[in-house]
mmCIF file of C-alpha atoms in Angstrom:
data_model
loop_
_atom_site.group_PDB
_atom_site.id
_atom_site.type_symbol
_atom_site.label_atom_id
_atom_site.label_comp_id
_atom_site.label_asym_id
_atom_site.label_seq_id
_atom_site.Cartn_x
_atom_site.Cartn_y
_atom_site.Cartn_z
ATOM 1 C CA MET A 1474 177.810 126.993 -145.437
ATOM 2 C CA GLU A 1475 177.566 123.135 -145.540
ATOM 3 C CA GLU A 1476 176.322 120.483 -142.895
ATOM 4 C CA ASN A 1477 176.697 116.816 -142.921
ATOM 5 C CA ILE A 1478 175.005 114.813 -140.133
ATOM 6 C CA THR A 1479 176.107 111.161 -140.420
ATOM 7 C CA ILE A 1480 174.561 108.743 -138.175
ATOM 8 C CA GLY A 1481 175.583 104.738 -136.804
ATOM 9 C CA SER A 1482 173.614 102.358 -134.905
ATOM 10 C CA GLY A 1483 174.960 98.749 -134.201
ATOM 11 C CA ASN A 1484 178.069 97.473 -132.156
ATOM 12 C CA SER A 1485 182.181 96.752 -134.412
ATOM 13 C CA SER A 1486 182.938 93.096 -134.938
ATOM 14 C CA ASP A 1487 186.668 92.712 -136.700
ATOM 15 C CA ASP A 1488 185.017 91.537 -139.946
ATOM 16 C CA LEU A 1489 182.438 94.238 -140.866
ATOM 17 C CA THR A 1490 183.538 97.521 -141.670
ATOM 18 C CA THR A 1491 180.289 99.569 -143.011
ATOM 19 C CA GLN A 1492 181.065 103.153 -144.569
ATOM 20 C CA SER A 1493 179.570 104.911 -142.153
ATOM 21 C CA TYR A 1494 182.270 103.798 -139.818
ATOM 22 C CA ASN A 1495 184.841 104.194 -142.258
ATOM 23 C CA THR A 1496 184.577 108.138 -142.924
ATOM 24 C CA GLN A 1497 184.380 108.522 -139.114
ATOM 25 C CA SER A 1498 188.828 107.663 -139.194
ATOM 26 C CA SER A 1499 189.116 111.882 -139.836
ATOM 27 C CA SER A 1500 188.945 115.249 -138.571
ATOM 28 C CA VAL A 1501 188.640 118.178 -138.547
ATOM 29 C CA GLY A 1502 192.784 119.603 -138.770
ATOM 30 C CA THR A 1503 195.686 118.530 -141.031
ATOM 31 C CA GLY A 1504 196.437 115.879 -138.687
ATOM 32 C CA VAL A 1505 197.127 117.596 -135.361
ATOM 33 C CA SER A 1506 193.766 115.775 -134.658
ATOM 34 C CA SER A 1507 191.032 112.803 -134.723
ATOM 35 C CA PHE A 1508 188.271 111.352 -133.494
ATOM 36 C CA ASN A 1509 188.617 107.370 -133.309
ATOM 37 C CA VAL A 1510 186.538 104.808 -134.473
ATOM 38 C CA PRO A 1511 183.233 105.081 -131.812
ATOM 39 C CA ASP A 1512 182.624 101.131 -131.941
ATOM 40 C CA ASP A 1513 178.971 101.484 -130.633
ATOM 41 C CA SER A 1514 176.232 103.849 -132.427
ATOM 42 C CA TYR A 1515 176.832 107.387 -132.596
ATOM 43 C CA THR A 1516 176.046 110.971 -133.842
ATOM 44 C CA ARG A 1517 178.745 112.682 -135.671
ATOM 45 C CA TYR A 1518 177.605 116.736 -137.105
ATOM 46 C CA ARG A 1519 180.247 118.125 -139.008
ATOM 47 C CA THR A 1520 179.497 121.985 -139.958
ATOM 48 C CA MET A 1521 181.924 124.415 -142.176
ATOM 49 C CA VAL A 1522 181.854 128.319 -143.040
ATOM 50 C CA LYS A 1523 183.846 129.530 -145.765
ATOM 51 C CA ALA A 1524 184.075 132.910 -147.300
ATOM 52 C CA ASP A 1525 185.804 133.895 -150.242
ATOM 53 C CA TRP A 1526 186.722 137.257 -150.806
ATOM 54 C CA GLN A 1527 189.173 138.994 -154.243
ATOM 55 C CA PRO A 1528 190.615 142.363 -153.090
ATOM 56 C CA ALA A 1529 192.424 142.517 -156.558
ATOM 57 C CA ALA A 1530 192.497 140.504 -159.540
ATOM 58 C CA ARG A 1531 195.195 138.786 -158.598
ATOM 59 C CA LEU A 1532 194.429 138.916 -155.255
ATOM 60 C CA LYS A 1533 191.987 136.068 -153.273
ATOM 61 C CA VAL A 1534 191.817 135.714 -149.550
ATOM 62 C CA GLY A 1535 190.244 132.862 -147.701
ATOM 63 C CA PHE A 1536 188.318 132.245 -144.575
ATOM 64 C CA THR A 1537 186.825 128.045 -143.530
ATOM 65 C CA VAL A 1538 185.492 127.533 -139.720
ATOM 66 C CA THR A 1539 184.902 124.036 -138.787
ATOM 67 C CA ASP A 1540 183.222 121.993 -136.397
ATOM 68 C CA ASP A 1541 183.633 118.987 -135.832
ATOM 69 C CA LEU A 1542 180.901 117.334 -133.086
ATOM 70 C CA LEU A 1543 181.016 113.003 -131.996
ATOM 71 C CA GLN A 1544 178.642 111.790 -129.546
ATOM 72 C CA ALA A 1545 179.044 107.965 -129.303
ATOM 73 C CA LYS A 1546 177.045 105.825 -127.523
ATOM 74 C CA GLY A 1547 179.052 105.122 -123.703
ATOM 75 C CA LYS A 1548 181.605 107.650 -124.611
ATOM 76 C CA LYS A 1549 182.168 111.499 -123.828
ATOM 77 C CA THR A 1550 181.618 114.067 -126.580
ATOM 78 C CA GLU A 1551 184.951 114.867 -128.858
ATOM 79 C CA HIS A 1552 184.599 118.271 -130.291
ATOM 80 C CA GLY A 1553 186.852 120.485 -132.340
ATOM 81 C CA THR A 1554 187.579 123.106 -134.426
ATOM 82 C CA GLU A 1555 189.657 124.595 -136.723
ATOM 83 C CA TYR A 1556 190.526 127.804 -138.487
ATOM 84 C CA ALA A 1557 191.837 128.402 -141.655
ATOM 85 C CA ASN A 1558 192.916 131.110 -143.774
ATOM 86 C CA THR A 1559 194.057 131.136 -147.569
ATOM 87 C CA ILE A 1560 196.315 133.782 -149.472
ATOM 88 C CA ASP A 1561 196.798 133.954 -153.403
ATOM 89 C CA PHE A 1562 198.373 135.499 -155.989
ATOM 90 C CA THR A 1563 198.693 134.480 -159.198
ATOM 91 C CA ASP A 1564 200.404 136.214 -161.636
ATOM 92 C CA LYS A 1565 201.952 135.473 -165.778
ATOM 93 C CA ARG A 1566 205.182 134.652 -163.902
ATOM 94 C CA LEU A 1567 204.326 135.119 -160.293
ATOM 95 C CA THR A 1568 202.070 132.481 -157.991
ATOM 96 C CA ALA A 1569 202.138 131.533 -154.250
ATOM 97 C CA ARG A 1570 199.905 130.701 -151.679
ATOM 98 C CA LEU A 1571 199.936 131.248 -148.035
ATOM 99 C CA THR A 1572 197.482 129.173 -145.625
ATOM 100 C CA THR A 1573 197.292 129.133 -142.039
ATOM 101 C CA ARG A 1574 195.732 127.435 -139.572
ATOM 102 C CA TYR A 1575 194.349 126.305 -135.732
ATOM 103 C CA THR A 1576 193.042 123.440 -134.050
ATOM 104 C CA THR A 1577 192.162 122.379 -131.122
ATOM 105 C CA SER A 1578 190.733 119.554 -129.732
ATOM 106 C CA THR A 1579 188.135 118.631 -127.156
ATOM 107 C CA LEU A 1580 188.773 114.195 -126.859
ATOM 108 C CA SER A 1581 187.761 111.617 -124.830
ATOM 109 C CA SER A 1582 191.396 111.481 -123.936
ATOM 110 C CA GLY A 1583 191.779 114.997 -123.227
ATOM 111 C CA SER A 1584 192.723 118.223 -125.177
ATOM 112 C CA LEU A 1585 194.757 118.708 -127.724
ATOM 113 C CA SER A 1586 195.369 122.372 -129.829
ATOM 114 C CA GLY A 1587 198.270 122.921 -132.509
ATOM 115 C CA PHE A 1588 199.047 125.662 -134.901
ATOM 116 C CA GLY A 1589 199.984 125.078 -138.678
ATOM 117 C CA SER A 1590 200.774 127.241 -141.211
ATOM 118 C CA ASN A 1591 203.269 126.604 -144.948
ATOM 119 C CA GLY A 1592 204.039 129.258 -148.157
ATOM 120 C CA HIS A 1593 204.971 128.091 -151.838
ATOM 121 C CA ILE A 1594 206.443 131.320 -154.545
ATOM 122 C CA SER A 1595 206.889 130.264 -157.646
ATOM 123 C CA TYR A 1596 208.738 131.958 -160.275
ATOM 124 C CA SER A 1597 209.483 131.746 -163.780
ATOM 125 C CA PRO A 1598 210.152 134.313 -165.909
ATOM 126 C CA ASP A 1599 210.470 132.483 -169.256
ATOM 127 C CA ARG A 1600 210.430 128.746 -169.826
ATOM 128 C CA SER A 1601 214.130 128.725 -169.563
ATOM 129 C CA LEU A 1602 213.786 128.531 -165.686
ATOM 130 C CA ASP A 1603 211.880 128.064 -162.351
ATOM 131 C CA ASN A 1604 212.330 128.673 -159.228
ATOM 132 C CA SER A 1605 210.120 128.059 -156.507
ATOM 133 C CA VAL A 1606 210.938 128.760 -152.750
ATOM 134 C CA SER A 1607 208.351 126.616 -149.552
ATOM 135 C CA TYR A 1608 207.881 126.650 -146.104
ATOM 136 C CA SER A 1609 205.553 124.126 -144.102
ATOM 137 C CA TYR A 1610 205.520 124.882 -139.582
ATOM 138 C CA GLY A 1611 203.554 122.931 -137.151
ATOM 139 C CA ASN A 1612 203.054 122.666 -133.353
ATOM 140 C CA ILE A 1613 201.116 121.049 -130.842
ATOM 141 C CA ASN A 1614 200.508 120.356 -127.465
ATOM 142 C CA ASP A 1615 199.053 117.338 -127.604
ATOM 143 C CA ARG A 1616 196.889 115.923 -124.630
ATOM 144 C CA ASP A 1617 199.393 114.288 -121.983
ATOM 145 C CA GLY A 1618 201.408 117.832 -121.873
ATOM 146 C CA SER A 1619 204.050 117.150 -124.494
ATOM 147 C CA LYS A 1620 204.866 120.004 -127.644
ATOM 148 C CA TYR A 1621 205.926 119.250 -130.561
ATOM 149 C CA SER A 1622 206.712 121.092 -133.133
ATOM 150 C CA SER A 1623 208.570 121.477 -136.696
ATOM 151 C CA PHE A 1624 209.959 123.825 -139.776
ATOM 152 C CA THR A 1625 210.818 122.956 -142.584
ATOM 153 C CA LEU A 1626 211.777 124.951 -145.853
ATOM 154 C CA ARG A 1627 212.564 124.062 -149.309
ATOM 155 C CA GLN A 1628 214.109 125.314 -152.672
ATOM 156 C CA SER A 1629 214.620 125.009 -155.946
ATOM 157 C CA THR A 1630 216.265 126.419 -159.556
ATOM 158 C CA ASN A 1631 215.376 123.757 -162.113
ATOM 159 C CA TYR A 1632 217.105 125.902 -165.743
ATOM 160 C CA PHE A 1633 215.850 124.262 -169.448
ATOM 161 C CA LEU A 1634 217.863 124.014 -172.289
ATOM 162 C CA TYR A 1635 215.943 123.612 -175.467
ATOM 163 C CA THR A 1636 217.123 123.623 -179.357
ATOM 164 C CA ASP A 1637 217.392 126.522 -181.244
ATOM 165 C CA TYR A 1638 216.717 124.872 -185.161
ATOM 166 C CA GLY A 1639 214.124 122.785 -186.315
ATOM 167 C CA ILE A 1640 210.842 121.790 -184.050
ATOM 168 C CA SER A 1641 212.175 122.957 -180.460
ATOM 169 C CA ARG A 1642 212.472 120.633 -177.823
ATOM 170 C CA ARG A 1643 214.452 120.134 -174.398
ATOM 171 C CA ILE A 1644 217.181 118.650 -174.770
ATOM 172 C CA LEU A 1645 219.401 119.606 -170.894
ATOM 173 C CA GLU A 1646 217.512 120.078 -167.066
ATOM 174 C CA LEU A 1647 219.750 121.337 -164.878
ATOM 175 C CA ASN A 1648 218.652 120.753 -161.368
ATOM 176 C CA GLN A 1649 219.298 122.402 -157.545
ATOM 177 C CA GLY A 1650 217.937 122.377 -154.635
ATOM 178 C CA VAL A 1651 218.790 123.784 -151.331
ATOM 179 C CA GLU A 1652 216.180 121.842 -147.660
ATOM 180 C CA TYR A 1653 216.173 121.790 -144.282
ATOM 181 C CA GLU A 1654 213.545 119.915 -141.454
ATOM 182 C CA GLY A 1655 213.796 120.157 -138.560
ATOM 183 C CA GLN A 1656 211.764 118.563 -135.253
ATOM 184 C CA SER A 1657 211.977 119.766 -132.090
ATOM 185 C CA TYR A 1658 209.588 117.931 -128.734
ATOM 186 C CA SER A 1659 209.589 119.099 -125.203
ATOM 187 C CA THR A 1660 211.609 116.388 -124.159
ATOM 188 C CA GLY A 1661 214.720 118.672 -125.398
ATOM 189 C CA LEU A 1662 215.467 115.765 -127.915
ATOM 190 C CA ARG A 1663 215.995 118.285 -131.976
ATOM 191 C CA ARG A 1664 216.456 117.058 -134.927
ATOM 192 C CA THR A 1665 217.409 118.625 -138.501
ATOM 193 C CA THR A 1666 219.236 117.462 -141.942
ATOM 194 C CA LYS A 1667 220.598 119.941 -143.981
ATOM 195 C CA SER A 1668 220.819 119.088 -147.697
ATOM 196 C CA LEU A 1669 222.655 119.876 -151.443
ATOM 197 C CA ILE A 1670 220.737 118.958 -154.299
ATOM 198 C CA GLY A 1671 222.318 118.040 -157.367
ATOM 199 C CA GLY A 1672 221.014 116.887 -160.856
ATOM 200 C CA PHE A 1673 220.555 117.307 -164.501
ATOM 201 C CA ARG A 1674 218.921 114.710 -166.752
ATOM 202 C CA TYR A 1675 219.567 114.692 -170.981
ATOM 203 C CA TYR A 1676 218.066 114.183 -173.902
ATOM 204 C CA PRO A 1677 220.332 113.142 -176.208
ATOM 205 C CA ILE A 1678 217.375 112.273 -178.008
ATOM 206 C CA SER A 1679 213.271 113.300 -177.940
ATOM 207 C CA ARG A 1680 212.192 109.534 -177.365
ATOM 208 C CA LEU A 1681 215.523 108.881 -174.549
ATOM 209 C CA PHE A 1682 217.280 110.565 -172.217
ATOM 210 C CA LEU A 1683 219.850 110.540 -169.247
ATOM 211 C CA ALA A 1684 219.414 111.440 -165.883
ATOM 212 C CA GLY A 1685 221.954 111.568 -162.643
ATOM 213 C CA ARG A 1686 221.161 113.202 -159.837
ATOM 214 C CA ALA A 1687 223.300 114.031 -155.586
ATOM 215 C CA LYS A 1688 222.177 114.493 -152.318
ATOM 216 C CA TYR A 1689 224.198 114.868 -149.632
ATOM 217 C CA SER A 1690 222.649 115.524 -146.010
ATOM 218 C CA LEU A 1691 223.488 116.283 -142.584
ATOM 219 C CA LEU A 1692 222.098 114.848 -139.843
ATOM 220 C CA THR A 1693 222.148 116.124 -136.142
ATOM 221 C CA TYR A 1694 220.872 113.988 -133.306
ATOM 222 C CA GLU A 1695 220.089 116.334 -129.808
ATOM 223 C CA PRO A 1696 222.149 115.651 -127.431
ATOM 224 C CA GLU A 1697 222.287 112.338 -129.383
ATOM 225 C CA THR A 1698 224.969 112.687 -132.115
ATOM 226 C CA ASN A 1699 225.726 113.283 -135.674
ATOM 227 C CA ALA A 1700 226.317 112.433 -139.226
ATOM 228 C CA THR A 1701 226.467 112.234 -142.652
ATOM 229 C CA GLN A 1702 224.052 111.073 -145.306
ATOM 230 C CA SER A 1703 225.057 111.354 -149.285
ATOM 231 C CA ILE A 1704 223.395 110.066 -151.536
ATOM 232 C CA TYR A 1705 223.419 109.030 -155.390
ATOM 233 C CA ASN A 1706 221.134 108.182 -158.748
ATOM 234 C CA ALA A 1707 221.924 107.768 -162.329
ATOM 235 C CA THR A 1708 218.893 106.644 -164.916
ATOM 236 C CA ILE A 1709 218.471 105.480 -168.462
ATOM 237 C CA GLY A 1710 214.775 106.205 -170.064
ATOM 238 C CA ILE A 1711 213.124 106.171 -172.928
ATOM 239 C CA ASN A 1712 209.630 107.049 -173.165
ATOM 240 C CA PHE A 1713 206.626 106.732 -176.070
ATOM 241 C CA ASN A 1714 203.365 107.727 -176.559
ATOM 242 C CA LEU A 1715 202.369 104.144 -175.534
ATOM 243 C CA ILE A 1716 205.332 103.012 -173.712
ATOM 244 C CA GLN A 1717 207.914 104.232 -171.049
ATOM 245 C CA ALA A 1718 211.119 102.798 -169.503
ATOM 246 C CA THR A 1719 213.598 103.254 -167.125
ATOM 247 C CA LEU A 1720 216.679 101.911 -165.113
ATOM 248 C CA ASP A 1721 217.565 102.868 -162.347
ATOM 249 C CA TYR A 1722 220.861 102.908 -160.191
ATOM 250 C CA SER A 1723 221.114 104.415 -157.023
ATOM 251 C CA LEU A 1724 223.805 104.138 -153.930
ATOM 252 C CA GLY A 1725 223.194 105.522 -150.815
ATOM 253 C CA ARG A 1726 226.253 106.136 -147.941
ATOM 254 C CA GLN A 1727 225.804 106.993 -143.954
ATOM 255 C CA ASN A 1728 228.871 107.972 -141.607
ATOM 256 C CA GLY A 1729 227.626 107.893 -138.450
ATOM 257 C CA ASN A 1730 224.191 107.662 -135.975
ATOM 258 C CA GLY A 1731 224.772 102.959 -137.210
ATOM 259 C CA ASN A 1732 227.257 103.407 -140.181
ATOM 260 C CA ARG A 1733 225.017 102.125 -143.298
ATOM 261 C CA LEU A 1734 226.291 101.063 -147.226
ATOM 262 C CA GLU A 1735 222.754 100.398 -149.637
ATOM 263 C CA ARG A 1736 222.588 99.700 -153.243
ATOM 264 C CA ARG A 1737 219.862 99.656 -155.252
ATOM 265 C CA PHE A 1738 219.143 98.354 -158.465
ATOM 266 C CA GLU A 1739 215.381 99.269 -160.108
ATOM 267 C CA ALA A 1740 213.572 98.742 -163.470
ATOM 268 C CA ASN A 1741 210.083 100.548 -164.714
ATOM 269 C CA LEU A 1742 208.024 99.915 -167.053
ATOM 270 C CA LYS A 1743 204.380 101.584 -168.255
ATOM 271 C CA LYS A 1744 202.496 100.272 -171.255
ATOM 272 C CA VAL A 1745 198.884 102.575 -171.838
ATOM 273 C CA PHE A 1746 196.480 100.364 -173.828
#
């Protein structure tokens, strides 16, 4: 159990910022709710109770309840509570984590609630292959009665090739990915993005690499219009112990919902002293 009590006294001004005001900018939740920074004296009570249970050697379950109370001079009391649950599984080849949160807040401008969940699974049978799948979901009931929900799903596979002579080193990486992102609003607006990703990184010598990446996306804006988006990247880089440098060229094109064409050159240099 952990409890923090913060007491602030005085009035704020445009050219005066104190540490106590900075700590006031966030409250419980994952961005679903947040207290406004008080402009006068205030007292804040934040209490967290956490319990962990390990029923098996590789399995761990956690429960957390966080309560946040803000009392500011001349304003209504603001209160937020979050209930969170985590499940972790770790093995030599497989790791998995699931997190679920439910948040309720009563603010001076109204009440809101939110539910969120995210998970990640990674599987690596050996050093040559890596697979992962992750998702996130969020649902918010806002103060004005409107609702918003979002869902994201990502899958990626990476294949690594090593030399079988001399000192073993990585000479090739192949990358594949699929992504889905969707948002929906109570007003009827829906947005979705479906993407397919492919890429590689080749090491002709240990200190030099060549890389390429392509991403194709289908964008849907309901009930408005649809669009397609293509992004291509090419990179050359060197990597030494005390200096790293890359030169990157990117080309992006969008057709529909406002046609766009973008090109970008980027050079990066990092020196370690």
